Structure formats: C-alpha cells, structure tokens
Backbone as CSV, one residue per row, in Angstrom:
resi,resn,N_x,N_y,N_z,CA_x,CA_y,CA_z,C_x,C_y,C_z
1,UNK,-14.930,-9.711,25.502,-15.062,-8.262,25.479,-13.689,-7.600,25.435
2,UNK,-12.822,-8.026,25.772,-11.704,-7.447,26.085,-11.063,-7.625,24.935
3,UNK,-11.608,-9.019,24.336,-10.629,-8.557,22.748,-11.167,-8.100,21.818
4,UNK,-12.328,-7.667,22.010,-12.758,-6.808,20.801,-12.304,-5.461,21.751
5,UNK,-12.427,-4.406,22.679,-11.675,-3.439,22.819,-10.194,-3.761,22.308
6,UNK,-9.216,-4.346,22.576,-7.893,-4.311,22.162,-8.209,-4.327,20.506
7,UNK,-9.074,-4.653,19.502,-9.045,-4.783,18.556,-9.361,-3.282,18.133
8,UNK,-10.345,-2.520,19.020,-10.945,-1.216,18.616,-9.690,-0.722,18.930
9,UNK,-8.665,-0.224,20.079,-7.741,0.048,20.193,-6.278,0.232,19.189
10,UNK,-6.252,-1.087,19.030,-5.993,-1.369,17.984,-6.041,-0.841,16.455
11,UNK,-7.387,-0.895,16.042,-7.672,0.006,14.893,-7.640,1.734,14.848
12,UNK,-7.504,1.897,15.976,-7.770,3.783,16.130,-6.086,3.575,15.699
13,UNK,-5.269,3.205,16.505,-3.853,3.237,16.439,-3.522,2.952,14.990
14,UNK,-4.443,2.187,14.468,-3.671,2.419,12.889,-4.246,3.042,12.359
15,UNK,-5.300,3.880,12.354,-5.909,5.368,11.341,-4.991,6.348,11.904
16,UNK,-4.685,6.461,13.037,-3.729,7.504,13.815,-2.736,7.409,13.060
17,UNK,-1.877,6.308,12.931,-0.635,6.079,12.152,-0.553,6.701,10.874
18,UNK,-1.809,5.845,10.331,-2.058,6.109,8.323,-2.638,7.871,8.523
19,UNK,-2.833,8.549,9.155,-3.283,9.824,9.501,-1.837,10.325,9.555
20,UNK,-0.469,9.962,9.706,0.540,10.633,10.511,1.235,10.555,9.177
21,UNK,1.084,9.319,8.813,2.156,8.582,7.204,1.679,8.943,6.480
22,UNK,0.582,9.111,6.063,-0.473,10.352,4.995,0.396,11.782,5.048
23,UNK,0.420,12.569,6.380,0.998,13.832,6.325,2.641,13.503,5.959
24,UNK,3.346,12.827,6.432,4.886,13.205,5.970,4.833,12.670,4.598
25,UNK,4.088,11.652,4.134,4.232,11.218,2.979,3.477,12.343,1.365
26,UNK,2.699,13.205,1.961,2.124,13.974,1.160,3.320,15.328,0.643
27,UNK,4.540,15.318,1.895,5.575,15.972,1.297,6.745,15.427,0.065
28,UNK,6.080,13.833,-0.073,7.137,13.148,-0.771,6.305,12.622,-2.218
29,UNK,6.481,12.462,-3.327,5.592,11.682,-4.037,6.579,11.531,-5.391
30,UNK,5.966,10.684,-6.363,6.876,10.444,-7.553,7.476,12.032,-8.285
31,UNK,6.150,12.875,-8.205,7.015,13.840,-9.143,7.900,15.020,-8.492
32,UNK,7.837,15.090,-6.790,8.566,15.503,-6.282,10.487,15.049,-5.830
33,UNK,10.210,13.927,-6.483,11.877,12.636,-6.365,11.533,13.581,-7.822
34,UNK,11.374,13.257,-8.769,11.653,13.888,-10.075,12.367,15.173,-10.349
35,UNK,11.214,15.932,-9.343,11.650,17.573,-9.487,12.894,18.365,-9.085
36,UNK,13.368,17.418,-7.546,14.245,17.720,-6.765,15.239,16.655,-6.867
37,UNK,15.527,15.770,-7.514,16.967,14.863,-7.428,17.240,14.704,-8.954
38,UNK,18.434,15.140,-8.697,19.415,15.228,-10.208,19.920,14.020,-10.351
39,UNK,20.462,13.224,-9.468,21.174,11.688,-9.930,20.054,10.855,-9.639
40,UNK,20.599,9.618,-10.022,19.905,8.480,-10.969,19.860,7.880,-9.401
41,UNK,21.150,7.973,-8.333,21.122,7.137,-7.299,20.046,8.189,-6.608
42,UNK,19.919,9.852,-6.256,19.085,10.183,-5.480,17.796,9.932,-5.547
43,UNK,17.339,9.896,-7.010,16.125,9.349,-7.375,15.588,8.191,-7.034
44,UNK,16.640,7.770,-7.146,15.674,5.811,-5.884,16.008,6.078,-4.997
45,UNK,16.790,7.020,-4.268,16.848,7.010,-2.656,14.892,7.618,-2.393
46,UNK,15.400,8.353,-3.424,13.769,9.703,-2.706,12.279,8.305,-2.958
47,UNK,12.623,7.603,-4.112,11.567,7.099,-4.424,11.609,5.817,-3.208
48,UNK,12.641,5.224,-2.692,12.700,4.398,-1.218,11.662,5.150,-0.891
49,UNK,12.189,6.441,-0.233,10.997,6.407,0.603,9.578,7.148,0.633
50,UNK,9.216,6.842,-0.650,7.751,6.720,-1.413,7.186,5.879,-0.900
51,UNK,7.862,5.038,-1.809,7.295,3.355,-1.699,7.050,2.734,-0.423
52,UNK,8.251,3.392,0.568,7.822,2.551,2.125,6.383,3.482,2.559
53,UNK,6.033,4.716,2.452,5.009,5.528,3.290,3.795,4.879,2.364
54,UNK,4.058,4.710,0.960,2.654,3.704,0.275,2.332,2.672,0.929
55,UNK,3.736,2.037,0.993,3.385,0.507,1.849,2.528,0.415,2.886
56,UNK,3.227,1.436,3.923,2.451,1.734,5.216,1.197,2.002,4.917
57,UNK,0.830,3.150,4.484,-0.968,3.403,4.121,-1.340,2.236,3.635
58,UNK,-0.805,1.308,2.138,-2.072,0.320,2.206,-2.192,-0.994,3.435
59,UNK,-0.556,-1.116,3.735,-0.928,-1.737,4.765,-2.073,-1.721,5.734
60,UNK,-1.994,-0.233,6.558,-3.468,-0.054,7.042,-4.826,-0.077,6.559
61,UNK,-4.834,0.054,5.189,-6.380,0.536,4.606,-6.467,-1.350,4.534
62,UNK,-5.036,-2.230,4.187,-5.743,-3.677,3.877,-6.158,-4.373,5.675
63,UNK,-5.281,-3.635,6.830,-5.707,-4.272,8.257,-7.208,-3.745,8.887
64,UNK,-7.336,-2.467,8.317,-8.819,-1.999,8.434,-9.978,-2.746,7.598
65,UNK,-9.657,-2.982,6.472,-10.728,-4.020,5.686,-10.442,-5.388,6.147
66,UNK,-9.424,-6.168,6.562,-9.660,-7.510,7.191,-10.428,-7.323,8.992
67,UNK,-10.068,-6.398,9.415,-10.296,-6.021,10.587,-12.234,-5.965,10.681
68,UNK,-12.742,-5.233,9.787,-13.900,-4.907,9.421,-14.747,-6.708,8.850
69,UNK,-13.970,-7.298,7.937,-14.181,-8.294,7.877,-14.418,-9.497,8.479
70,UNK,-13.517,-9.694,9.860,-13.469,-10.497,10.604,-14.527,-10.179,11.672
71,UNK,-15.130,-8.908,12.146,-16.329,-8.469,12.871,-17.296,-9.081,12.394
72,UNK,-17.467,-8.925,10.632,-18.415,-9.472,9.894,-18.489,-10.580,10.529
73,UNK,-17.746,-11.874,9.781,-17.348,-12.995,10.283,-17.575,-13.540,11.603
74,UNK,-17.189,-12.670,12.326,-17.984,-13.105,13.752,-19.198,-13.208,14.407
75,UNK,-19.793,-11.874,13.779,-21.258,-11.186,13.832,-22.084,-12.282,13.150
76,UNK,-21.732,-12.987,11.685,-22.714,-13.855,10.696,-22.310,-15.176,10.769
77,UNK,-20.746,-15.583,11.252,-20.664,-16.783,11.242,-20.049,-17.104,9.975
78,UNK,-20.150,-16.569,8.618,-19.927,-16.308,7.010,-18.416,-16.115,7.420
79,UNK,-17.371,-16.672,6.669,-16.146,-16.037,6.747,-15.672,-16.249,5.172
80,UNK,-16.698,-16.379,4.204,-16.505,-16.427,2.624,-15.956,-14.730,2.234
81,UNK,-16.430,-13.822,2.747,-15.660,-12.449,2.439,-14.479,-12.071,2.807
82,UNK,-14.164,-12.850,3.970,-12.530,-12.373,4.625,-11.859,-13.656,3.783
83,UNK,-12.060,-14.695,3.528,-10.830,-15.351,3.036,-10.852,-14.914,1.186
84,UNK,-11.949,-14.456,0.855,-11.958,-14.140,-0.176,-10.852,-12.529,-0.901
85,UNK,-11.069,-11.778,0.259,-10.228,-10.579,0.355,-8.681,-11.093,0.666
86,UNK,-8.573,-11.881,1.578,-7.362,-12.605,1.900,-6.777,-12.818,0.777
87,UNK,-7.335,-13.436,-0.402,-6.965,-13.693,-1.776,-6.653,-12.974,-2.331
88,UNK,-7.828,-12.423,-2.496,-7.621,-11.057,-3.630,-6.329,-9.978,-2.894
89,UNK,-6.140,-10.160,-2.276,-4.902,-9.208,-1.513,-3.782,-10.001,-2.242
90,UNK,-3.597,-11.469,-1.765,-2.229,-12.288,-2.596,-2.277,-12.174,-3.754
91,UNK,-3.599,-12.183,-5.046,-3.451,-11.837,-5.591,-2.576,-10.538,-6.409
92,UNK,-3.322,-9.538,-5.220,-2.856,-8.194,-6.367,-1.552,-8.142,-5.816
93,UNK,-0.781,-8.727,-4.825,0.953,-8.550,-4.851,1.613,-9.304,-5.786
94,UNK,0.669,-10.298,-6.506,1.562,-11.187,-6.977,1.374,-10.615,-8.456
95,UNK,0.500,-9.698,-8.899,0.371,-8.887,-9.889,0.860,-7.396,-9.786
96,UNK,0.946,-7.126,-8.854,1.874,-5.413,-8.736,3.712,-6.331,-9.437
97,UNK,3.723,-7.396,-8.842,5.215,-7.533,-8.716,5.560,-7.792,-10.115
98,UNK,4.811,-8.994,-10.871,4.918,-9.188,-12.232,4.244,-8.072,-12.896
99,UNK,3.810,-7.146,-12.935,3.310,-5.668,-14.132,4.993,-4.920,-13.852
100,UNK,5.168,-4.680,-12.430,6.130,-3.787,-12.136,7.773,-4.560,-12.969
101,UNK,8.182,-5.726,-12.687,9.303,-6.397,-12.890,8.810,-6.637,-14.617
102,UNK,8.083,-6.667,-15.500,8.645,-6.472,-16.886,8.449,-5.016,-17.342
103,UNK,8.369,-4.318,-16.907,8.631,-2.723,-16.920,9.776,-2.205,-16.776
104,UNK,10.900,-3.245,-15.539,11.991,-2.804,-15.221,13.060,-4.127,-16.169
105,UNK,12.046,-4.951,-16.571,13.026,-5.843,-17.331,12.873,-5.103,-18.769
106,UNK,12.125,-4.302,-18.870,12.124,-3.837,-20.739,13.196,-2.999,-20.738
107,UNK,13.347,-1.708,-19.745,14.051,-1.019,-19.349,15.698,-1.388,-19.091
108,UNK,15.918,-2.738,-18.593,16.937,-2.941,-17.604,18.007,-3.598,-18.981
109,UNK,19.767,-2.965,-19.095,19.973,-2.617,-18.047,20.249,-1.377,-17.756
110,UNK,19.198,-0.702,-18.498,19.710,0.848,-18.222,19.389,1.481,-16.729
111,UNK,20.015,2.463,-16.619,19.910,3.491,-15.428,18.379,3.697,-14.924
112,UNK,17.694,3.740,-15.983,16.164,3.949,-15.127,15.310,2.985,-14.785
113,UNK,15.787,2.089,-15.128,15.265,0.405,-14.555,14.555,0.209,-13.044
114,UNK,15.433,1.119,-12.692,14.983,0.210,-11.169,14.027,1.688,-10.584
115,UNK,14.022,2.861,-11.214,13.147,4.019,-10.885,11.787,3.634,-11.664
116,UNK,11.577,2.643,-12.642,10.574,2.715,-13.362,10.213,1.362,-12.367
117,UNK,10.716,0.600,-12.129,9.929,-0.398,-10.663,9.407,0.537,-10.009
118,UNK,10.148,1.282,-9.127,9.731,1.514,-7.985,8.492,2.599,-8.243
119,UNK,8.304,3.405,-9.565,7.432,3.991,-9.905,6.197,3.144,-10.239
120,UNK,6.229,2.430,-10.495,5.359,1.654,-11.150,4.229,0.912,-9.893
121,UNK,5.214,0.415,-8.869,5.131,-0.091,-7.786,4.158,0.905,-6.533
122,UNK,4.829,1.994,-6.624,3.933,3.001,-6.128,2.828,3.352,-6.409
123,UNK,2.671,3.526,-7.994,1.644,3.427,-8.772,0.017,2.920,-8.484
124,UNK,0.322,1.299,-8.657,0.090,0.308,-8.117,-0.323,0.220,-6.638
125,UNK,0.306,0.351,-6.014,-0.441,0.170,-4.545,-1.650,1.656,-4.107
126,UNK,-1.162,2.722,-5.165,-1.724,3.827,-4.894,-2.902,3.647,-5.314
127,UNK,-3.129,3.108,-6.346,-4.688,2.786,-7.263,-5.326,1.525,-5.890
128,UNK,-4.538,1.147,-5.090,-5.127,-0.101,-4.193,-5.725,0.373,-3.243
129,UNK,-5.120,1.556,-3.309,-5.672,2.286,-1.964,-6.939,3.166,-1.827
130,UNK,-7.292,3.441,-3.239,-8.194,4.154,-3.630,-9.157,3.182,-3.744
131,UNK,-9.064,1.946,-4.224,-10.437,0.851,-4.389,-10.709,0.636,-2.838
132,UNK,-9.658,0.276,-1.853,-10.131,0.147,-0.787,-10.250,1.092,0.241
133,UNK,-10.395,2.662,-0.191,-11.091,3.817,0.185,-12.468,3.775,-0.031
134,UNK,-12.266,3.516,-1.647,-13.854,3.685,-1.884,-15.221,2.621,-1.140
135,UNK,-14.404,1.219,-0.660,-15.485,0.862,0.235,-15.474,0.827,0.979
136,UNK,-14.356,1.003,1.848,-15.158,1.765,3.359,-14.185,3.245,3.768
137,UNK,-14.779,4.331,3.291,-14.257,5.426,3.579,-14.371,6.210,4.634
C-alpha cells in the first residue's frame, strides 16, 4: 500500500511539474527564438531552452503512460503493453535523432545547421506529445 501511495504521490508531482513547464514554456516556442533573436548564436541559445521544457513535458506524458501501464501490469498480470511502449519509446528516440541529424547534415556546414536540429527535434517530440495526450488525456 505504501508503494502505490508514493507512486500516486509521485504522479501528482509530475502533472504539477508538466503543469508549471507547460506555463514558462508556452512563453518560449520555435517562432518566438525566430521573432526575437537576431544572431545565429541567440537563436540556439533561445531554442536550448525549447528543447529542454519539450524534453521535460514528454518526459512526463512518457512517466505517466509507463506509470499507468505498470498499474495495468499489476492489476492483469499482462506486462506485453508496458514493455511494448518501453520499445516504442526507444524506438521513436532513435528516429527523432536520425530524421533530425540528416536535416542538420544536409544543412551543415552552414550557420543554420544546428537551429534546423534543434527545430526539428522540438518538432518531433511535440507531435509525441500529442499522440500520448490523445490516449490518456
């Protein structure tokens, strides 16, 4: 009993979080680094920290769906959906990284190389976040 409370605990603390990183991050986004930074270096500074407040949200939306999963798992005994998501998670990093890195290799070595990663990258985890909104919202 006690570790499923620390687990509920647990999970409030990361909607609280992705609730907090949602708001500062809704002041930051690709076309706002666009709108407001004139150099090539401010533009990946601003887009840094895009990419980390994306990270954070899917991080949570992917610890809330394993989290949700592993209840399953416990509840049925079945743990074919959590290692299956487990996958499909390694999967899609190992496909954000190769879509994103020949985008910045077509590009590279020019100046916008490493803004068209990190755009791309954002991109990418942003569309991840929306598939794993849509099933458990």
């Amino acid at each position: 009993m006690k570790s499923m409370m620390t687990k509920i605990f647990t999970y409030s603390l990361m909607l609280v979080f992705c609730f907090l990183s949602t708001v500062s991050y809704a002041k930051k986004s690709i076309e706002h680094c666009e709108t407001t930074q004139d150099t090539t270096s401010g533009l990946s500074s601003c887009l840094d920290v895009v990419k980390e407040a994306v990270d954070r949200e899917l991080q949570t939306w992917i610890n809330n769906q394993v989290f949700i999963l592993e209840e399953f798992a416990l509840a049925t005994g079945r743990r074919a959906a959590l290692d299956m998501f487990k996958r499909s998670q390694r999967n899609f990093i190992t496909f954000r990284e190769n879509d994103c890195r020949w985008q910045y290799l077509a590009i590279s070595p020019g100046t916008g190389a490493a803004s068209a990663y990190k755009k791309c990258y954002i991109l990418a985890s942003k569309s991840r976040i929306k598939e794993l909104e849509v099933i458990n919202p």
